[in-house]
Amino acid sequence: VVSLKLNASHKFLNDTRVRQALSMAMDRKGIATAITRFPESSATQLFPPALDKWHSAKLSPLTQDIEKAKALLADIGWVKGDDGILTKDGERFSLLLRTFPDRPELPLIAAALQNQWAAIGVELEVSVSNYSEIPAGHKDGSLEVALFARNYGLTPDPIGTVLADFGKGGGDWGSMGWDNAEVIDALDKIAATSDADARSESIATVVNALHTELPMIPVVWYQLTVAINKDLN
């Protein structure tokens, strides 16, 4: 899944309503149609349907709602300045997004998000450099926003990756500045048992929290196409 990693301890991003507003400003369908060329791959939640035990049909899908996004930010005290960018306590709502060119669609998606967030008054500067800038920024606390792809389907059960990303302290390619005690406890329970029923309740806790609090904002799911020649033995 292509996702945005947000520094949830950042003074502009530490309110869940801000992260929800940023998510609502995103035109995932447009990005999936124009950039990744799979309209059905727009991510309505973090985990794709292929991960059936982690994908929940009960969640309200993440969709675009510009007016609601503007209202959420206004409720927090953000006011549009003369140049169209929101301000609060004398500071402009300006963020730096880091991404890398190894996956050629990432800079294009970053440019699209730059325009989409501008529609709600958020200025997004994009830095395209080496992928190592993202974990480095996580470690030194300088990272604000990052855009990258994370593979949760590398193994049949993604608990190892999910635990690394959203366990205590987060991870280089997971949450930053965001700790949820219920999620940490649920992940420990999932990792400790193979009982399907016991895991199901804990997985729901994790999925619901990630969907509501959005320490990571999903953009599009990857579609991998495999072709096999019938003459292969």
Short mmCIF file of C-alpha atoms in Angstrom, two decimals:
data_model
loop_
_atom_site.label_atom_id
_atom_site.label_comp_id
_atom_site.label_asym_id
_atom_site.label_seq_id
_atom_site.Cartn_x
_atom_site.Cartn_y
_atom_site.Cartn_z
CA VAL A 1 0.00 0.00 0.00
CA VAL A 2 1.22 3.51 -0.83
CA SER A 3 0.83 5.50 2.38
CA LEU A 4 1.62 8.80 4.01
CA LYS A 5 3.58 8.56 7.24
CA LEU A 6 2.76 11.51 9.50
CA ASN A 7 4.73 12.75 12.48
CA ALA A 8 1.84 12.68 14.94
CA SER A 9 3.91 14.56 17.53
CA HIS A 10 4.33 17.53 15.18
CA LYS A 11 2.51 20.64 16.44
CA PHE A 12 0.41 20.78 13.26
CA LEU A 13 -0.34 17.05 13.14
CA ASN A 14 -0.85 15.99 16.76
CA ASP A 15 -4.64 16.42 16.57
CA THR A 16 -6.50 13.44 15.09
CA ARG A 17 -8.94 15.85 13.42
CA VAL A 18 -6.10 17.39 11.40
CA ARG A 19 -5.00 13.99 10.12
CA GLN A 20 -8.60 13.16 9.27
CA ALA A 21 -8.93 16.45 7.38
CA LEU A 22 -5.77 15.74 5.37
CA SER A 23 -7.18 12.33 4.50
CA MET A 24 -10.50 13.85 3.41
CA ALA A 25 -8.70 16.27 1.08
CA MET A 26 -7.21 13.40 -0.94
CA ASP A 27 -8.67 12.30 -4.28
CA ARG A 28 -7.60 8.67 -4.10
CA LYS A 29 -9.79 7.65 -7.02
CA GLY A 30 -8.16 10.28 -9.23
CA ILE A 31 -4.67 9.19 -8.20
CA ALA A 32 -5.52 5.52 -8.76
CA THR A 33 -7.00 6.28 -12.18
CA ALA A 34 -4.42 8.71 -13.54
CA ILE A 35 -1.17 7.54 -11.91
CA THR A 36 -1.31 3.86 -10.94
CA ARG A 37 -3.87 3.13 -13.71
CA PHE A 38 -6.03 0.90 -11.52
CA PRO A 39 -9.14 2.90 -10.48
CA GLU A 40 -10.25 0.10 -8.14
CA SER A 41 -6.99 0.35 -6.21
CA SER A 42 -7.90 3.57 -4.36
CA ALA A 43 -7.33 2.69 -0.70
CA THR A 44 -10.48 2.92 1.40
CA GLN A 45 -8.53 1.64 4.42
CA LEU A 46 -4.96 0.64 5.19
CA PHE A 47 -5.12 -3.10 4.54
CA PRO A 48 -6.33 -4.27 1.11
CA PRO A 49 -9.03 -6.93 0.56
CA ALA A 50 -6.35 -9.52 -0.22
CA LEU A 51 -5.48 -9.48 3.49
CA ASP A 52 -8.95 -10.73 4.35
CA LYS A 53 -8.36 -11.14 8.09
CA TRP A 54 -7.09 -7.55 8.39
CA HIS A 55 -9.41 -5.89 5.88
CA SER A 56 -12.73 -4.92 7.47
CA ALA A 57 -15.99 -4.54 5.57
CA LYS A 58 -17.44 -2.78 8.63
CA LEU A 59 -15.27 0.34 8.29
CA SER A 60 -16.61 3.46 6.63
CA PRO A 61 -14.39 3.90 3.56
CA LEU A 62 -11.93 6.77 3.42
CA THR A 63 -13.35 9.21 0.87
CA GLN A 64 -12.81 12.76 -0.31
CA ASP A 65 -14.85 15.49 1.39
CA ILE A 66 -13.26 18.91 0.92
CA GLU A 67 -15.92 20.89 2.77
CA LYS A 68 -15.83 18.63 5.83
CA ALA A 69 -12.03 18.81 5.82
CA LYS A 70 -12.17 22.61 5.80
CA ALA A 71 -14.73 22.58 8.62
CA LEU A 72 -12.58 20.30 10.79
CA LEU A 73 -9.58 22.60 10.41
CA ALA A 74 -11.68 25.69 11.09
CA ASP A 75 -12.98 24.09 14.30
CA ILE A 76 -9.40 23.73 15.52
CA GLY A 77 -8.70 27.40 14.85
CA TRP A 78 -7.02 27.40 11.45
CA VAL A 79 -7.91 30.51 9.43
CA LYS A 80 -7.21 31.06 5.73
CA GLY A 81 -4.63 33.76 5.04
CA ASP A 82 -4.47 36.22 2.14
CA ASP A 83 -2.47 33.72 0.06
CA GLY A 84 -4.96 30.91 0.67
CA ILE A 85 -2.79 29.08 3.19
CA LEU A 86 -4.16 28.43 6.66
CA THR A 87 -2.62 30.22 9.63
CA LYS A 88 -2.85 29.77 13.38
CA ASP A 89 -1.04 31.67 16.13
CA GLY A 90 0.98 33.45 13.47
CA GLU A 91 2.21 30.24 11.78
CA ARG A 92 1.40 29.04 8.28
CA PHE A 93 0.21 25.47 7.82
CA SER A 94 3.25 24.40 5.82
CA LEU A 95 4.73 20.88 5.77
CA LEU A 96 7.63 19.10 4.08
CA LEU A 97 6.96 15.74 2.43
CA ARG A 98 9.88 13.40 1.78
CA THR A 99 9.73 10.71 -0.89
CA PHE A 100 12.08 9.00 -3.36
CA PRO A 101 12.22 8.19 -7.09
CA ASP A 102 12.95 4.46 -6.85
CA ARG A 103 9.25 3.87 -7.44
CA PRO A 104 8.51 6.34 -10.25
CA GLU A 105 4.88 6.82 -9.25
CA LEU A 106 5.77 8.26 -5.82
CA PRO A 107 6.91 11.74 -6.98
CA LEU A 108 3.81 11.96 -9.19
CA ILE A 109 1.53 11.05 -6.28
CA ALA A 110 3.36 13.58 -4.10
CA ALA A 111 2.70 16.30 -6.69
CA ALA A 112 -0.99 15.35 -6.80
CA LEU A 113 -1.24 15.51 -3.00
CA GLN A 114 0.48 18.90 -3.05
CA ASN A 115 -2.36 20.25 -5.20
CA GLN A 116 -5.10 18.47 -3.27
CA TRP A 117 -3.94 19.70 0.14
CA ALA A 118 -3.61 23.23 -1.26
CA ALA A 119 -7.38 23.08 -1.85
CA ILE A 120 -7.93 23.05 1.92
CA GLY A 121 -5.22 25.62 2.65
CA VAL A 122 -2.28 23.34 3.49
CA GLU A 123 1.06 24.13 1.85
CA LEU A 124 3.08 21.02 1.04
CA GLU A 125 6.70 21.22 -0.06
CA VAL A 126 7.96 18.04 -1.74
CA SER A 127 11.51 16.74 -1.40
CA VAL A 128 12.50 13.86 -3.71
CA SER A 129 15.76 12.32 -2.56
CA ASN A 130 17.21 9.05 -1.27
CA TYR A 131 14.81 6.70 0.54
CA SER A 132 17.19 6.69 3.52
CA GLU A 133 16.02 10.22 4.35
CA ILE A 134 12.77 8.76 5.71
CA PRO A 135 14.18 6.44 8.42
CA ALA A 136 16.84 9.07 9.17
CA GLY A 137 14.13 11.68 9.70
CA HIS A 138 12.24 9.27 11.91
CA LYS A 139 15.28 8.71 14.08
CA ASP A 140 16.26 12.36 14.51
CA GLY A 141 12.65 13.58 14.80
CA SER A 142 12.87 15.95 11.81
CA LEU A 143 10.43 14.06 9.57
CA GLU A 144 7.06 15.74 9.05
CA VAL A 145 5.42 13.73 6.24
CA ALA A 146 6.72 10.87 4.09
CA LEU A 147 5.29 9.03 1.11
CA PHE A 148 6.32 5.45 0.36
CA ALA A 149 5.04 1.94 -0.33
CA ARG A 150 4.78 -0.66 2.43
CA ASN A 151 4.27 -4.36 1.74
CA TYR A 152 1.95 -6.03 4.25
CA GLY A 153 1.38 -9.02 1.95
CA LEU A 154 4.95 -10.30 1.86
CA THR A 155 3.94 -13.12 4.22
CA PRO A 156 0.54 -14.82 4.70
CA ASP A 157 0.24 -13.22 8.14
CA PRO A 158 1.40 -9.56 8.32
CA ILE A 159 1.63 -9.41 12.12
CA GLY A 160 5.44 -9.13 12.11
CA THR A 161 5.36 -6.06 9.86
CA VAL A 162 2.35 -4.52 11.62
CA LEU A 163 4.00 -5.02 15.01
CA ALA A 164 7.18 -3.32 13.78
CA ASP A 165 5.19 -0.42 12.33
CA PHE A 166 2.65 0.26 15.07
CA GLY A 167 4.08 -1.26 18.23
CA LYS A 168 5.52 0.84 21.05
CA GLY A 169 7.58 3.69 19.60
CA GLY A 170 6.43 3.04 16.04
CA GLY A 171 8.92 2.21 13.30
CA ASP A 172 11.03 3.66 10.53
CA TRP A 173 8.34 2.72 8.01
CA GLY A 174 5.41 2.91 10.41
CA SER A 175 3.90 5.34 12.87
CA MET A 176 5.85 8.26 14.32
CA GLY A 177 5.00 10.12 17.50
CA TRP A 178 1.90 7.96 17.91
CA ASP A 179 1.43 5.35 20.61
CA ASN A 180 -1.91 3.73 21.37
CA ALA A 181 -1.90 1.51 24.46
CA GLU A 182 -4.87 -0.56 23.24
CA VAL A 183 -3.16 -1.17 19.90
CA ILE A 184 0.12 -2.17 21.54
CA ASP A 185 -1.70 -4.61 23.83
CA ALA A 186 -3.74 -6.02 20.94
CA LEU A 187 -0.65 -6.53 18.78
CA ASP A 188 1.05 -8.43 21.59
CA LYS A 189 -2.01 -10.69 21.88
CA ILE A 190 -2.12 -11.31 18.12
CA ALA A 191 1.57 -12.21 18.04
CA ALA A 192 1.20 -14.58 20.99
CA THR A 193 -1.53 -16.86 19.63
CA SER A 194 -2.65 -18.69 16.51
CA ASP A 195 -6.24 -19.02 17.74
CA ALA A 196 -8.38 -17.41 15.02
CA ASP A 197 -11.16 -16.20 17.31
CA ALA A 198 -8.79 -14.70 19.85
CA ARG A 199 -6.86 -12.94 17.11
CA SER A 200 -9.98 -11.63 15.37
CA GLU A 201 -11.06 -9.38 18.24
CA SER A 202 -7.56 -7.95 18.68
CA ILE A 203 -7.12 -7.40 14.94
CA ALA A 204 -10.38 -5.43 14.92
CA THR A 205 -9.01 -3.23 17.71
CA VAL A 206 -5.88 -2.48 15.69
CA VAL A 207 -7.68 -1.91 12.39
CA ASN A 208 -10.30 0.39 13.93
CA ALA A 209 -7.71 2.52 15.72
CA LEU A 210 -5.53 2.92 12.64
CA HIS A 211 -8.58 3.84 10.57
CA THR A 212 -9.81 6.46 13.04
CA GLU A 213 -6.57 8.02 14.25
CA LEU A 214 -4.66 7.77 10.94
CA PRO A 215 -1.00 7.74 12.04
CA MET A 216 -0.55 6.47 8.48
CA ILE A 217 -2.89 7.65 5.71
CA PRO A 218 -3.35 5.07 2.93
CA VAL A 219 -3.47 6.39 -0.64
CA VAL A 220 -3.65 3.47 -3.07
CA TRP A 221 -3.24 -0.28 -2.93
CA TYR A 222 -0.77 -1.85 -5.32
CA GLN A 223 -2.02 -4.15 -8.05
CA LEU A 224 0.48 -6.75 -9.23
CA THR A 225 -0.15 -8.34 -12.61
CA VAL A 226 1.22 -11.82 -13.28
CA ALA A 227 1.24 -13.44 -16.71
CA ILE A 228 1.95 -17.12 -17.30
CA ASN A 229 2.50 -18.68 -20.71
CA LYS A 230 0.41 -21.84 -21.14
CA ASP A 231 3.39 -23.53 -22.81
CA LEU A 232 5.52 -23.31 -19.65
CA ASN A 233 6.08 -26.66 -17.94
#
